[in-house]
mmCIF file of N, CA and C and ligand atoms in Angstrom:
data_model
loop_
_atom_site.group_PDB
_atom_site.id
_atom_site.type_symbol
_atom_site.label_atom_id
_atom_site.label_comp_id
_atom_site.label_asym_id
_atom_site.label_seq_id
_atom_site.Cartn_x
_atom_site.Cartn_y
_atom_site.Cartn_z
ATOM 1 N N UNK A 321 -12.461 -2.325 -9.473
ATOM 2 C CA UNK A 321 -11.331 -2.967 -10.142
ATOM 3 C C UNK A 321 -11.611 -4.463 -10.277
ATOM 4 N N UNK A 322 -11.473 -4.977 -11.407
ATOM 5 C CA UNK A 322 -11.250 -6.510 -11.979
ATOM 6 C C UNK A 322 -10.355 -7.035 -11.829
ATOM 7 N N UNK A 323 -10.294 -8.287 -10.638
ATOM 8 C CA UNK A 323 -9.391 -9.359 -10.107
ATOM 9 C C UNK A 323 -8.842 -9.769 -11.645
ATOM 10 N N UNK A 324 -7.376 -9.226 -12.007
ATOM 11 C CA UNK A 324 -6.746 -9.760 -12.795
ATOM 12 C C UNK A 324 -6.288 -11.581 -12.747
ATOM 13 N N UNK A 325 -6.327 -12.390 -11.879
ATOM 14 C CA UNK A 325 -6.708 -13.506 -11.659
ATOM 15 C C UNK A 325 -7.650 -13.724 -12.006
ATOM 16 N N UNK A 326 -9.039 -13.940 -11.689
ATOM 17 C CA UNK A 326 -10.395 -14.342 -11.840
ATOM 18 C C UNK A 326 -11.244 -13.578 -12.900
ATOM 19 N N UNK A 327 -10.989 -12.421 -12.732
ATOM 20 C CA UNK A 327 -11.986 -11.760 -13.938
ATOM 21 C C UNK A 327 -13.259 -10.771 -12.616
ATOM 22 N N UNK A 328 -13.296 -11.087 -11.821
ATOM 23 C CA UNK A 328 -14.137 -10.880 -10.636
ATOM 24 C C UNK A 328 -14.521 -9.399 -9.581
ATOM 25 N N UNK A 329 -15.292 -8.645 -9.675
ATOM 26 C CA UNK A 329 -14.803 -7.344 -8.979
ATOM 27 C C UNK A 329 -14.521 -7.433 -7.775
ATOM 28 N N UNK A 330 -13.505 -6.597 -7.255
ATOM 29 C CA UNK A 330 -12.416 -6.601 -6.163
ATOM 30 C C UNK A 330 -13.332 -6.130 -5.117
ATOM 31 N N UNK A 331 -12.932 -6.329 -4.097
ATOM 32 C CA UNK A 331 -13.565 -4.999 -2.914
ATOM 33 C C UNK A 331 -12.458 -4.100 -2.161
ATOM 34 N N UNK A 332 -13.048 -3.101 -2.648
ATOM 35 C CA UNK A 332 -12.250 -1.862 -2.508
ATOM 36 C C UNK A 332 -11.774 -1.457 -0.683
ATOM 37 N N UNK A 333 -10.773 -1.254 -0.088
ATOM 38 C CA UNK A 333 -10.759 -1.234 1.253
ATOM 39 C C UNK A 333 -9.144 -0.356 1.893
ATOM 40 N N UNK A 334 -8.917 -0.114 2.661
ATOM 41 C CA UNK A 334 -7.451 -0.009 3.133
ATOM 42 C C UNK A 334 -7.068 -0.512 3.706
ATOM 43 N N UNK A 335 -5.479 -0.264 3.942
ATOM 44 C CA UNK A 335 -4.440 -1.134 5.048
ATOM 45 C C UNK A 335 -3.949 0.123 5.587
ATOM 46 N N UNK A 336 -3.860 -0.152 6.703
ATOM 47 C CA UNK A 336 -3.105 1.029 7.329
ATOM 48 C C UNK A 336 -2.334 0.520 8.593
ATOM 49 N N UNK A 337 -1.613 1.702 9.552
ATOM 50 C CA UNK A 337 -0.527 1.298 10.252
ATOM 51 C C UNK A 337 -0.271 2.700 10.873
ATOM 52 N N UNK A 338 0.652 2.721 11.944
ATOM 53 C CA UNK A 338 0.575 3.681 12.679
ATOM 54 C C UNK A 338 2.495 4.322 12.370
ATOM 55 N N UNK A 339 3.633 2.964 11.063
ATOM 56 C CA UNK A 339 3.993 3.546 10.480
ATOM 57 C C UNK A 339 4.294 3.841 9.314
ATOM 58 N N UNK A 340 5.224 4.350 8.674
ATOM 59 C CA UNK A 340 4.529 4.452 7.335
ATOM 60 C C UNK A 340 4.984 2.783 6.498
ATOM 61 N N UNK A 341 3.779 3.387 4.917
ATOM 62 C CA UNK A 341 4.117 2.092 4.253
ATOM 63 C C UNK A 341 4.717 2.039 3.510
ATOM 64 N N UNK A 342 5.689 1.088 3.331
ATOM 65 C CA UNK A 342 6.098 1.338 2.260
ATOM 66 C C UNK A 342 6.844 0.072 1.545
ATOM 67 N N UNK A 343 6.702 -0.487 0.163
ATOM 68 C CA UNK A 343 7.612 -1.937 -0.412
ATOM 69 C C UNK A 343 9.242 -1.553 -0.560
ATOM 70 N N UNK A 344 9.510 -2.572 -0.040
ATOM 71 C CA UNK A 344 11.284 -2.244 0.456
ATOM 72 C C UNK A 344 11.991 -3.947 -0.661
ATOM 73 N N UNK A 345 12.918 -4.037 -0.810
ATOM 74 C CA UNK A 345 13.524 -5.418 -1.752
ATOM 75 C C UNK A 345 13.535 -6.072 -0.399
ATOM 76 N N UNK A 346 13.887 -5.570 0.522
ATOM 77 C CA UNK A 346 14.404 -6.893 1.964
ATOM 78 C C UNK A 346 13.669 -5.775 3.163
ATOM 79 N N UNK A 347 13.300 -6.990 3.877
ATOM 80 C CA UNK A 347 13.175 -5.950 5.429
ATOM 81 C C UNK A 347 14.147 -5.593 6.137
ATOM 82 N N UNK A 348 14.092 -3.954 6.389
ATOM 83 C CA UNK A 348 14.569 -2.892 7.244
ATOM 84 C C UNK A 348 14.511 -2.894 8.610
ATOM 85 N N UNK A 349 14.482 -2.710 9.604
ATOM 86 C CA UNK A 349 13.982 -1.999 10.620
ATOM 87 C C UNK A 349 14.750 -0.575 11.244
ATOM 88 N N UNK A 350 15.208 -0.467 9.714
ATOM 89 C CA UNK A 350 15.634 1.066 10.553
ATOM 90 C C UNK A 350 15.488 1.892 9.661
ATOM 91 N N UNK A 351 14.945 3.087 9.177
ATOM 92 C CA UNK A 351 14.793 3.722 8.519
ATOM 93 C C UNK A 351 13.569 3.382 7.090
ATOM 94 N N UNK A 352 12.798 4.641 7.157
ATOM 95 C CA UNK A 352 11.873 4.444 5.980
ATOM 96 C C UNK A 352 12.424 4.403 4.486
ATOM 97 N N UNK A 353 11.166 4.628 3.195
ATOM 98 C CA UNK A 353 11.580 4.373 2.209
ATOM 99 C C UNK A 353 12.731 5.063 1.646
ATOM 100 N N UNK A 354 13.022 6.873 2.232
ATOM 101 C CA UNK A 354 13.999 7.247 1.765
ATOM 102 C C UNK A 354 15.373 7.206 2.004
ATOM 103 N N UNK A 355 15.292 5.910 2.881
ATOM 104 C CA UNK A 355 16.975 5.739 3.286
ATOM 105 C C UNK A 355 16.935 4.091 2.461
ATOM 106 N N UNK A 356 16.178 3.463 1.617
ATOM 107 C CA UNK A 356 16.920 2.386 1.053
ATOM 108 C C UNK A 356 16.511 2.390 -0.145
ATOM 109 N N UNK A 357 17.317 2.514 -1.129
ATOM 110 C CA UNK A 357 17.314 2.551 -2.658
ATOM 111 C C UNK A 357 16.214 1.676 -2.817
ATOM 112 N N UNK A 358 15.443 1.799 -4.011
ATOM 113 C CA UNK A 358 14.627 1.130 -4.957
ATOM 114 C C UNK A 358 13.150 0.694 -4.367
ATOM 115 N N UNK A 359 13.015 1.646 -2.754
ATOM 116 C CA UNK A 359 12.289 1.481 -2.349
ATOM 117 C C UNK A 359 10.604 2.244 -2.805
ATOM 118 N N UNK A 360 9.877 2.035 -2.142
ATOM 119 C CA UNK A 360 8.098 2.845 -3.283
ATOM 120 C C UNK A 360 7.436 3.166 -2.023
ATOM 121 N N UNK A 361 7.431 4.288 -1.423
ATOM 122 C CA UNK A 361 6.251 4.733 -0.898
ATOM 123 C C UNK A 361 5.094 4.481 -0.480
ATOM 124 N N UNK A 362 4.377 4.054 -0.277
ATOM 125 C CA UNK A 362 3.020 3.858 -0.737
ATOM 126 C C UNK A 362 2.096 4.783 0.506
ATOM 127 N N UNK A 363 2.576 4.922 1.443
ATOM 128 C CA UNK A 363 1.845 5.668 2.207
ATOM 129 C C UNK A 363 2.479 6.710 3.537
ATOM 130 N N UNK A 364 2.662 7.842 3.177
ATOM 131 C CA UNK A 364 3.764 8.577 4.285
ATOM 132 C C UNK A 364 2.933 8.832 5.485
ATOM 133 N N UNK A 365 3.810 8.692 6.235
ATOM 134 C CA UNK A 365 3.468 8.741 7.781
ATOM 135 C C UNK A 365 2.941 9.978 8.202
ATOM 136 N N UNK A 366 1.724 10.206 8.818
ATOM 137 C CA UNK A 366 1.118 11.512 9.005
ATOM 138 C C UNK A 366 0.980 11.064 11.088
ATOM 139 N N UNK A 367 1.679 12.191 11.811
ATOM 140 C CA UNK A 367 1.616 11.823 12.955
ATOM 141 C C UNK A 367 0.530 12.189 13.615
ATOM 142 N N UNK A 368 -0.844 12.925 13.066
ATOM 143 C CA UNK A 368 -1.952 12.586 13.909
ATOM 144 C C UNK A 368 -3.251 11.305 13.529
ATOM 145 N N UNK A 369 -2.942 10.904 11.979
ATOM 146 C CA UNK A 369 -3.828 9.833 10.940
ATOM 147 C C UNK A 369 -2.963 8.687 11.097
ATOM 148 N N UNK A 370 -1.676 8.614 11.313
ATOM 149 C CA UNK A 370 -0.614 7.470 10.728
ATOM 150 C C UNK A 370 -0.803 7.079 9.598
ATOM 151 N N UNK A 371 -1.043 6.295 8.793
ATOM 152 C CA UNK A 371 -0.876 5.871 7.856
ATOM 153 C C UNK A 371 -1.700 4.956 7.158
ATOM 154 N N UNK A 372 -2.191 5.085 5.313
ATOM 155 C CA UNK A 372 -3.316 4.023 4.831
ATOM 156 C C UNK A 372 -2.950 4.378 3.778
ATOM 157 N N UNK A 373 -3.294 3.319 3.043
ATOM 158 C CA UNK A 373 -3.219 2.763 1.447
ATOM 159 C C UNK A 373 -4.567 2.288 1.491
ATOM 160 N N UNK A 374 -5.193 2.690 0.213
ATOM 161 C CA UNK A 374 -6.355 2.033 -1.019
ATOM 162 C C UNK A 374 -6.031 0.533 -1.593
ATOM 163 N N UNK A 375 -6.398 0.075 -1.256
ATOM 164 C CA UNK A 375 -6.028 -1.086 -1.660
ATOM 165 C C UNK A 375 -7.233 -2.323 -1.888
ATOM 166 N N UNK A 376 -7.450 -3.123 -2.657
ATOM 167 C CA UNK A 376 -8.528 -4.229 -3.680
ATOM 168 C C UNK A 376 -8.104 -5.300 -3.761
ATOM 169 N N UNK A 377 -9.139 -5.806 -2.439
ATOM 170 C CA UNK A 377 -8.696 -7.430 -2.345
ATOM 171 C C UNK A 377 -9.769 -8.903 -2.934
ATOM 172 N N UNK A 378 -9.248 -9.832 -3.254
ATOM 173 C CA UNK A 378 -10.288 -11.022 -4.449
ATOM 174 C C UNK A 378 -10.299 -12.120 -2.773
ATOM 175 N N UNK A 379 -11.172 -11.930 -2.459
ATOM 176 C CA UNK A 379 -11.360 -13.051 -1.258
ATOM 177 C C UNK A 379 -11.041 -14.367 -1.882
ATOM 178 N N UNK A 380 -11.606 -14.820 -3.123
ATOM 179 C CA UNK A 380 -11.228 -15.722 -3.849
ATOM 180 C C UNK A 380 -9.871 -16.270 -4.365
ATOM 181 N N UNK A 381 -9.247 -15.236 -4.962
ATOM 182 C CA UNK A 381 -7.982 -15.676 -5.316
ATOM 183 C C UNK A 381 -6.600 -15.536 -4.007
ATOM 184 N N UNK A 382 -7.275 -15.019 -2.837
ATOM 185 C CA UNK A 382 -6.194 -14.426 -1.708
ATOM 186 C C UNK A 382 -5.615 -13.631 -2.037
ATOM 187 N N UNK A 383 -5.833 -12.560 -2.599
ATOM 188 C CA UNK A 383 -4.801 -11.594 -3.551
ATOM 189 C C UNK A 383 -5.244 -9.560 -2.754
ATOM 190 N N UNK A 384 -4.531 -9.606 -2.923
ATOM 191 C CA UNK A 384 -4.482 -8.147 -2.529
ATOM 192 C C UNK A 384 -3.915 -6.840 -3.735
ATOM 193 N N UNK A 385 -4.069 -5.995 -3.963
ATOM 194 C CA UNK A 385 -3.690 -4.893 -4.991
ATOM 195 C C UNK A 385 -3.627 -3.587 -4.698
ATOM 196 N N UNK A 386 -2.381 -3.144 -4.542
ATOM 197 C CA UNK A 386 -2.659 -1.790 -4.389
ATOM 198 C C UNK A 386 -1.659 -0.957 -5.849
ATOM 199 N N UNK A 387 -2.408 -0.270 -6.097
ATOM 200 C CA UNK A 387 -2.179 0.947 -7.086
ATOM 201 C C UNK A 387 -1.626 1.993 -6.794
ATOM 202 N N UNK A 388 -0.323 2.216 -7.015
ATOM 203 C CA UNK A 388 0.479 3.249 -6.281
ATOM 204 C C UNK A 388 0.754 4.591 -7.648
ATOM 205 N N UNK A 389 0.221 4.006 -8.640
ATOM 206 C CA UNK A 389 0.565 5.256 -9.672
ATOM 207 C C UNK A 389 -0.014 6.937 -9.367
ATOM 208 N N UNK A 390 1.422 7.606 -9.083
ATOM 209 C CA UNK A 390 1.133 9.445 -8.864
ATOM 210 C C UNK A 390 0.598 9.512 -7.320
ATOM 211 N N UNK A 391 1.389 8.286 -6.241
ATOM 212 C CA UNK A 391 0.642 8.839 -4.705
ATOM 213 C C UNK A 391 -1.031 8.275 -4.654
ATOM 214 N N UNK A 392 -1.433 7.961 -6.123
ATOM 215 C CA UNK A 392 -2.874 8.272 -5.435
ATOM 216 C C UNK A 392 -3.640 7.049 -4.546
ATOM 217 N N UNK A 393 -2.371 5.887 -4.251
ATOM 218 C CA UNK A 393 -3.148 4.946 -2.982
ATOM 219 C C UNK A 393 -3.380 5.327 -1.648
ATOM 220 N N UNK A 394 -2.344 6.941 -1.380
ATOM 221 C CA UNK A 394 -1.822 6.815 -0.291
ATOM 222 C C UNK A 394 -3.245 7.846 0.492
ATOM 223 N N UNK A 395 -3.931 7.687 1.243
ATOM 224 C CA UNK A 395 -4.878 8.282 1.858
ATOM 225 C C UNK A 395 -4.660 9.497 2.475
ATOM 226 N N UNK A 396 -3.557 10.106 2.446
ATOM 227 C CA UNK A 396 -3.244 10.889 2.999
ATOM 228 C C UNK A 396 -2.369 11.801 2.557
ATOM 229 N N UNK A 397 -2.205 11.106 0.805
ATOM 230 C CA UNK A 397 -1.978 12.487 -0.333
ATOM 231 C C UNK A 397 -3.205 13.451 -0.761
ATOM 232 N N UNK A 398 -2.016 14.689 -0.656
ATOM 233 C CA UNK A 398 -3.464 15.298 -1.085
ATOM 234 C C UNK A 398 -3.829 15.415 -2.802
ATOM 235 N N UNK A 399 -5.294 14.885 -3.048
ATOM 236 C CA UNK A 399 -5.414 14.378 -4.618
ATOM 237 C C UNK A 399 -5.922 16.129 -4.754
HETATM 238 ZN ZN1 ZN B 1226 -9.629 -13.126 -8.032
#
């Protein structure tokens, strides 16, 4: 993937966590993505793997990217 900033190829890598991931409008601490509206998934909690996203970071620009279109960041969908 091409650092939409720079023009530059990304390096491909994950983030992971032991719970799940997921982009929320405000931080939670109680309940995952399906208890707060407008929230996105990105990686469901598997209790013997925990949890990882695909994700492409530009050391250069400080930028991070993850691609959540159809589950397929989440490492632990099955493609
Ligand atoms: Zn960049």
């Amino acid at each position: 993937m091409k650092c939409p900033y720079c023009g530059e190829e990304m390096e491909q890598g994950v983030i992971q966590s032991q719970h799940e991931l997921s982009w929320m409008a405000k931080r939670h601490f109680m309940g995952g993505a399906d208890f707060h509206e407008g929230s996105v998934l990105l990686s469901a909690l598997s209790i013997f793997k925990g949890s990882a996203v695909v994700s492409h970071l530009c050391r250069k620009c400080k930028k991070v990217i993850i691609d959540y279109e159809n589950g397929k960041c989440d490492c632990n969908h099955s493609k």
